[in-house]
Amino acid sequence: MFDAILLLMLLLLAIAILAGLYRAIKGPSMADRVIALDLISIMMIALIGVVSIYLETDAFLEAILLLGILAFIGAVAFAKYIERGVIIERKRDD
Amino acid sequence: MKTNDVILQTVASVSAFIILTFAAYLFFAGHHEPGGGFIGGIVIASALVLLYLAFDMETVQQGIRVDYKILTGIGIGLSTITGVGAMLLGYPFLSHTFEYVTFPFFGEMELATSVLFEVGVSLAVVGATMTIILSISEDV
């Protein structure tokens, strides 16, 4: 019973990832695609959590935190590229 | 155009320490749990990349005066020295050992010479990653 609930959650998360993938492919502007990629990362974090409950292991918990860090840094880098055109500036003029 | 990055800079300067703490955890967990020198170095490099994203190169290099190419050399040298040190004691190259030592406050802990090898790996990974990222971001 519990395994069936977990599999249902995995299915729903996979549907959510597919919906985010649709927005990432179809999105008219660049910001839509960046937000869609961020959403896919968050859904993958949830997916890893459910999978680690399903496999009854705690070996994947570091991967959850690592994926959160990488999603944040990636979103910040894309946002800065969209706004400024450069990602790492040599000297900020303010 | 004057831009205001106060939210990004505040979040980055707080969360860089959280990411570095996670990197230290991953480094020391590597002997018995998932983790190790490579992923510890990658996470340290990602914290540095977040600082470089939020601030600019000159500001970060005023705070962190490290030449990353020299850091790579130090790391590879340290890893090599741990291998050569085993040869000096009459064992094959890269033989590692460990011992249980009782400390006054922490109790019995396992000290392994593999940690020194992993420190070398970690420094090499941080140096190589930051060298690549800072080289390709040169805008001149």
mmCIF file of C-alpha atoms in Angstrom:
data_model
loop_
_atom_site.group_PDB
_atom_site.id
_atom_site.type_symbol
_atom_site.label_atom_id
_atom_site.label_comp_id
_atom_site.label_asym_id
_atom_site.label_seq_id
_atom_site.Cartn_x
_atom_site.Cartn_y
_atom_site.Cartn_z
ATOM 1 C CA MET A 1 0.000 0.000 0.000
ATOM 2 C CA PHE A 2 2.733 2.451 1.039
ATOM 3 C CA ASP A 3 4.812 1.495 -1.983
ATOM 4 C CA ALA A 4 1.815 2.126 -4.232
ATOM 5 C CA ILE A 5 1.419 5.621 -2.767
ATOM 6 C CA LEU A 6 5.109 6.290 -3.338
ATOM 7 C CA LEU A 7 4.870 5.101 -6.938
ATOM 8 C CA LEU A 8 1.837 7.325 -7.471
ATOM 9 C CA MET A 9 3.852 10.276 -6.103
ATOM 10 C CA LEU A 10 6.688 9.443 -8.479
ATOM 11 C CA LEU A 11 4.222 9.393 -11.367
ATOM 12 C CA LEU A 12 2.785 12.783 -10.388
ATOM 13 C CA LEU A 13 6.264 14.277 -10.059
ATOM 14 C CA ALA A 14 7.161 12.891 -13.475
ATOM 15 C CA ILE A 15 4.046 14.548 -14.922
ATOM 16 C CA ALA A 16 5.100 17.818 -13.275
ATOM 17 C CA ILE A 17 8.573 17.495 -14.807
ATOM 18 C CA LEU A 18 7.006 16.871 -18.219
ATOM 19 C CA ALA A 19 4.850 19.981 -17.798
ATOM 20 C CA GLY A 20 7.970 21.980 -16.929
ATOM 21 C CA LEU A 21 9.725 20.486 -19.949
ATOM 22 C CA TYR A 22 6.854 21.603 -22.178
ATOM 23 C CA ARG A 23 7.262 25.158 -20.874
ATOM 24 C CA ALA A 24 11.054 24.957 -21.312
ATOM 25 C CA ILE A 25 10.683 23.933 -24.962
ATOM 26 C CA LYS A 26 7.680 26.092 -25.859
ATOM 27 C CA GLY A 27 8.408 29.139 -23.702
ATOM 28 C CA PRO A 28 8.357 32.313 -25.775
ATOM 29 C CA SER A 29 10.961 34.255 -23.805
ATOM 30 C CA MET A 30 14.287 33.277 -22.264
ATOM 31 C CA ALA A 31 13.057 33.948 -18.720
ATOM 32 C CA ASP A 32 10.279 31.370 -19.174
ATOM 33 C CA ARG A 33 12.841 28.718 -20.006
ATOM 34 C CA VAL A 34 15.049 29.621 -17.028
ATOM 35 C CA ILE A 35 12.098 29.421 -14.642
ATOM 36 C CA ALA A 36 11.075 26.115 -16.217
ATOM 37 C CA LEU A 37 14.578 24.695 -15.710
ATOM 38 C CA ASP A 38 14.517 25.867 -12.095
ATOM 39 C CA LEU A 39 11.158 24.139 -11.621
ATOM 40 C CA ILE A 40 12.540 20.936 -13.151
ATOM 41 C CA SER A 41 15.456 21.045 -10.674
ATOM 42 C CA ILE A 42 13.110 21.457 -7.712
ATOM 43 C CA MET A 43 10.939 18.597 -8.960
ATOM 44 C CA MET A 44 14.058 16.452 -9.300
ATOM 45 C CA ILE A 45 14.901 17.218 -5.667
ATOM 46 C CA ALA A 46 11.445 15.963 -4.651
ATOM 47 C CA LEU A 47 11.907 12.943 -6.928
ATOM 48 C CA ILE A 48 15.205 12.019 -5.245
ATOM 49 C CA GLY A 49 13.510 12.334 -1.842
ATOM 50 C CA VAL A 50 10.685 9.992 -2.813
ATOM 51 C CA VAL A 51 13.090 7.530 -4.443
ATOM 52 C CA SER A 52 15.256 7.441 -1.317
ATOM 53 C CA ILE A 53 12.134 6.677 0.756
ATOM 54 C CA TYR A 54 11.151 3.985 -1.760
ATOM 55 C CA LEU A 55 14.603 2.350 -1.707
ATOM 56 C CA GLU A 56 14.822 2.753 2.119
ATOM 57 C CA THR A 57 18.262 4.337 2.022
ATOM 58 C CA ASP A 58 19.745 7.611 3.202
ATOM 59 C CA ALA A 59 22.592 7.604 0.706
ATOM 60 C CA PHE A 60 20.932 10.145 -1.572
ATOM 61 C CA LEU A 61 20.307 12.916 0.974
ATOM 62 C CA GLU A 62 23.557 14.707 0.089
ATOM 63 C CA ALA A 63 22.447 14.709 -3.549
ATOM 64 C CA ILE A 64 19.277 16.582 -2.561
ATOM 65 C CA LEU A 65 21.224 19.399 -0.891
ATOM 66 C CA LEU A 66 23.761 19.477 -3.727
ATOM 67 C CA LEU A 67 21.037 19.750 -6.364
ATOM 68 C CA GLY A 68 19.463 22.616 -4.425
ATOM 69 C CA ILE A 69 22.778 24.488 -4.367
ATOM 70 C CA LEU A 70 23.428 23.875 -8.060
ATOM 71 C CA ALA A 71 19.883 24.908 -9.053
ATOM 72 C CA PHE A 72 20.279 28.165 -7.129
ATOM 73 C CA ILE A 73 23.662 28.992 -8.641
ATOM 74 C CA GLY A 74 22.470 28.076 -12.125
ATOM 75 C CA ALA A 75 19.356 30.226 -11.830
ATOM 76 C CA VAL A 76 21.417 33.173 -10.568
ATOM 77 C CA ALA A 77 23.921 32.770 -13.405
ATOM 78 C CA PHE A 78 21.184 32.624 -16.066
ATOM 79 C CA ALA A 79 19.402 35.633 -14.543
ATOM 80 C CA LYS A 80 22.609 37.624 -14.533
ATOM 81 C CA TYR A 81 23.338 36.653 -18.129
ATOM 82 C CA ILE A 82 19.852 37.770 -19.222
ATOM 83 C CA GLU A 83 20.101 41.087 -17.375
ATOM 84 C CA ARG A 84 23.738 42.121 -17.918
ATOM 85 C CA GLY A 85 25.050 40.053 -20.809
ATOM 86 C CA VAL A 86 28.085 38.976 -18.737
ATOM 87 C CA ILE A 87 28.153 36.458 -15.915
ATOM 88 C CA ILE A 88 31.319 37.356 -13.991
ATOM 89 C CA GLU A 89 32.324 40.996 -14.267
ATOM 90 C CA ARG A 90 35.853 42.252 -13.911
ATOM 91 C CA LYS A 91 35.002 45.488 -12.107
ATOM 92 C CA ARG A 92 31.527 46.638 -11.179
ATOM 93 C CA ASP A 93 30.905 50.275 -12.029
ATOM 94 C CA ASP A 94 28.784 51.485 -9.145
ATOM 95 C CA MET B 1 22.831 52.477 -15.487
ATOM 96 C CA LYS B 2 23.251 51.996 -11.781
ATOM 97 C CA THR B 3 22.084 48.585 -10.707
ATOM 98 C CA ASN B 4 21.209 47.502 -7.217
ATOM 99 C CA ASP B 5 22.186 43.964 -6.261
ATOM 100 C CA VAL B 6 21.605 44.179 -2.523
ATOM 101 C CA ILE B 7 19.349 41.100 -2.336
ATOM 102 C CA LEU B 8 21.703 38.938 -4.395
ATOM 103 C CA GLN B 9 24.772 40.118 -2.486
ATOM 104 C CA THR B 10 23.194 39.569 0.930
ATOM 105 C CA VAL B 11 21.892 36.107 0.034
ATOM 106 C CA ALA B 12 25.215 35.141 -1.545
ATOM 107 C CA SER B 13 27.356 36.284 1.381
ATOM 108 C CA VAL B 14 25.176 34.324 3.834
ATOM 109 C CA SER B 15 24.690 31.180 1.777
ATOM 110 C CA ALA B 16 28.366 30.943 0.784
ATOM 111 C CA PHE B 17 29.145 29.967 4.372
ATOM 112 C CA ILE B 18 26.342 27.376 4.374
ATOM 113 C CA ILE B 19 27.712 25.884 1.148
ATOM 114 C CA LEU B 20 31.261 25.838 2.582
ATOM 115 C CA THR B 21 29.964 24.067 5.705
ATOM 116 C CA PHE B 22 28.285 21.488 3.480
ATOM 117 C CA ALA B 23 31.557 21.114 1.583
ATOM 118 C CA ALA B 24 33.419 20.404 4.835
ATOM 119 C CA TYR B 25 30.769 17.827 5.775
ATOM 120 C CA LEU B 26 31.040 16.126 2.390
ATOM 121 C CA PHE B 27 34.840 16.091 2.643
ATOM 122 C CA PHE B 28 35.009 14.471 6.072
ATOM 123 C CA ALA B 29 32.096 12.076 5.419
ATOM 124 C CA GLY B 30 33.931 10.624 2.437
ATOM 125 C CA HIS B 31 35.564 7.780 4.346
ATOM 126 C CA HIS B 32 32.392 6.006 5.470
ATOM 127 C CA GLU B 33 29.510 7.684 3.648
ATOM 128 C CA PRO B 34 28.939 9.281 0.217
ATOM 129 C CA GLY B 35 31.270 12.201 -0.330
ATOM 130 C CA GLY B 36 34.996 12.668 -0.609
ATOM 131 C CA GLY B 37 37.677 14.988 -1.847
ATOM 132 C CA PHE B 38 36.383 15.452 -5.373
ATOM 133 C CA ILE B 39 32.828 16.457 -4.509
ATOM 134 C CA GLY B 40 34.087 18.512 -1.553
ATOM 135 C CA GLY B 41 36.315 20.482 -3.900
ATOM 136 C CA ILE B 42 33.489 20.943 -6.396
ATOM 137 C CA VAL B 43 31.187 22.325 -3.683
ATOM 138 C CA ILE B 44 33.919 24.694 -2.430
ATOM 139 C CA ALA B 45 34.349 25.887 -6.022
ATOM 140 C CA SER B 46 30.598 26.430 -6.372
ATOM 141 C CA ALA B 47 30.582 28.600 -3.229
ATOM 142 C CA LEU B 48 33.417 30.662 -4.740
ATOM 143 C CA VAL B 49 31.520 30.883 -8.047
ATOM 144 C CA LEU B 50 28.482 32.213 -6.171
ATOM 145 C CA LEU B 51 30.662 34.915 -4.612
ATOM 146 C CA TYR B 52 32.102 35.798 -8.028
ATOM 147 C CA LEU B 53 28.562 35.993 -9.423
ATOM 148 C CA ALA B 54 27.276 38.300 -6.706
ATOM 149 C CA PHE B 55 30.345 40.544 -6.568
ATOM 150 C CA ASP B 56 32.928 41.244 -9.223
ATOM 151 C CA MET B 57 36.336 39.691 -9.724
ATOM 152 C CA GLU B 58 38.422 42.451 -8.156
ATOM 153 C CA THR B 59 36.297 42.610 -4.995
ATOM 154 C CA VAL B 60 36.492 38.868 -4.392
ATOM 155 C CA GLN B 61 40.205 38.771 -5.134
ATOM 156 C CA GLN B 62 40.782 41.492 -2.551
ATOM 157 C CA GLY B 63 39.227 39.180 0.047
ATOM 158 C CA ILE B 64 40.537 35.838 -1.201
ATOM 159 C CA ARG B 65 44.133 36.404 -2.246
ATOM 160 C CA VAL B 66 44.720 32.972 -3.742
ATOM 161 C CA ASP B 67 46.321 32.160 -7.064
ATOM 162 C CA TYR B 68 44.299 29.132 -8.155
ATOM 163 C CA LYS B 69 46.992 27.813 -10.482
ATOM 164 C CA ILE B 70 49.446 27.614 -7.551
ATOM 165 C CA LEU B 71 46.668 25.953 -5.504
ATOM 166 C CA THR B 72 46.381 23.213 -8.143
ATOM 167 C CA GLY B 73 50.140 22.632 -7.941
ATOM 168 C CA ILE B 74 50.078 22.457 -4.152
ATOM 169 C CA GLY B 75 47.254 19.908 -4.269
ATOM 170 C CA ILE B 76 48.940 17.622 -6.786
ATOM 171 C CA GLY B 77 52.219 17.909 -4.865
ATOM 172 C CA LEU B 78 50.519 16.974 -1.580
ATOM 173 C CA SER B 79 48.880 13.921 -3.135
ATOM 174 C CA THR B 80 52.213 12.839 -4.598
ATOM 175 C CA ILE B 81 54.037 13.350 -1.298
ATOM 176 C CA THR B 82 51.598 11.033 0.508
ATOM 177 C CA GLY B 83 52.481 8.354 -2.058
ATOM 178 C CA VAL B 84 56.227 8.928 -1.876
ATOM 179 C CA GLY B 85 56.129 9.002 1.941
ATOM 180 C CA ALA B 86 54.965 5.380 1.965
ATOM 181 C CA MET B 87 57.928 4.477 -0.273
ATOM 182 C CA LEU B 88 60.334 6.170 2.161
ATOM 183 C CA LEU B 89 59.042 3.912 4.950
ATOM 184 C CA GLY B 90 59.585 0.802 2.841
ATOM 185 C CA TYR B 91 56.031 0.164 1.658
ATOM 186 C CA PRO B 92 54.774 0.225 -1.966
ATOM 187 C CA PHE B 93 53.802 3.519 -3.598
ATOM 188 C CA LEU B 94 50.504 4.986 -2.305
ATOM 189 C CA SER B 95 50.191 2.576 0.610
ATOM 190 C CA HIS B 96 47.914 4.192 3.154
ATOM 191 C CA THR B 97 47.412 3.376 6.790
ATOM 192 C CA PHE B 98 45.061 4.347 9.594
ATOM 193 C CA GLU B 99 45.076 4.309 13.362
ATOM 194 C CA TYR B 100 42.587 4.853 16.165
ATOM 195 C CA VAL B 101 43.673 7.710 18.418
ATOM 196 C CA THR B 102 41.932 8.821 21.616
ATOM 197 C CA PHE B 103 41.599 12.592 21.890
ATOM 198 C CA PRO B 104 40.842 14.354 25.210
ATOM 199 C CA PHE B 105 37.505 15.905 24.157
ATOM 200 C CA PHE B 106 36.299 14.065 21.066
ATOM 201 C CA GLY B 107 36.976 10.514 22.213
ATOM 202 C CA GLU B 108 38.324 7.796 19.969
ATOM 203 C CA MET B 109 38.676 8.857 16.348
ATOM 204 C CA GLU B 110 40.069 7.204 13.263
ATOM 205 C CA LEU B 111 43.002 9.027 11.692
ATOM 206 C CA ALA B 112 43.840 7.898 8.159
ATOM 207 C CA THR B 113 46.588 9.122 5.875
ATOM 208 C CA SER B 114 44.070 8.925 3.017
ATOM 209 C CA VAL B 115 42.705 12.229 4.344
ATOM 210 C CA LEU B 116 45.935 13.961 3.288
ATOM 211 C CA PHE B 117 45.601 12.447 -0.180
ATOM 212 C CA GLU B 118 41.997 13.674 -0.317
ATOM 213 C CA VAL B 119 43.096 17.168 0.780
ATOM 214 C CA GLY B 120 45.411 17.170 -2.229
ATOM 215 C CA VAL B 121 42.617 16.010 -4.545
ATOM 216 C CA SER B 122 40.301 18.673 -3.141
ATOM 217 C CA LEU B 123 42.819 21.503 -3.600
ATOM 218 C CA ALA B 124 43.549 20.354 -7.153
ATOM 219 C CA VAL B 125 39.844 20.274 -8.007
ATOM 220 C CA VAL B 126 39.211 23.745 -6.546
ATOM 221 C CA GLY B 127 42.234 25.172 -8.344
ATOM 222 C CA ALA B 128 41.439 23.614 -11.715
ATOM 223 C CA THR B 129 37.731 24.553 -11.607
ATOM 224 C CA MET B 130 38.323 28.141 -10.589
ATOM 225 C CA THR B 131 41.135 28.527 -13.131
ATOM 226 C CA ILE B 132 38.839 27.335 -15.923
ATOM 227 C CA ILE B 133 35.881 29.493 -14.868
ATOM 228 C CA LEU B 134 37.917 32.655 -14.298
ATOM 229 C CA SER B 135 39.846 32.163 -17.553
ATOM 230 C CA ILE B 136 36.763 31.818 -19.744
ATOM 231 C CA SER B 137 35.076 34.772 -18.051
ATOM 232 C CA GLU B 138 37.806 37.227 -19.035
ATOM 233 C CA ASP B 139 36.037 39.897 -21.033
ATOM 234 C CA VAL B 140 39.077 41.479 -22.649
#
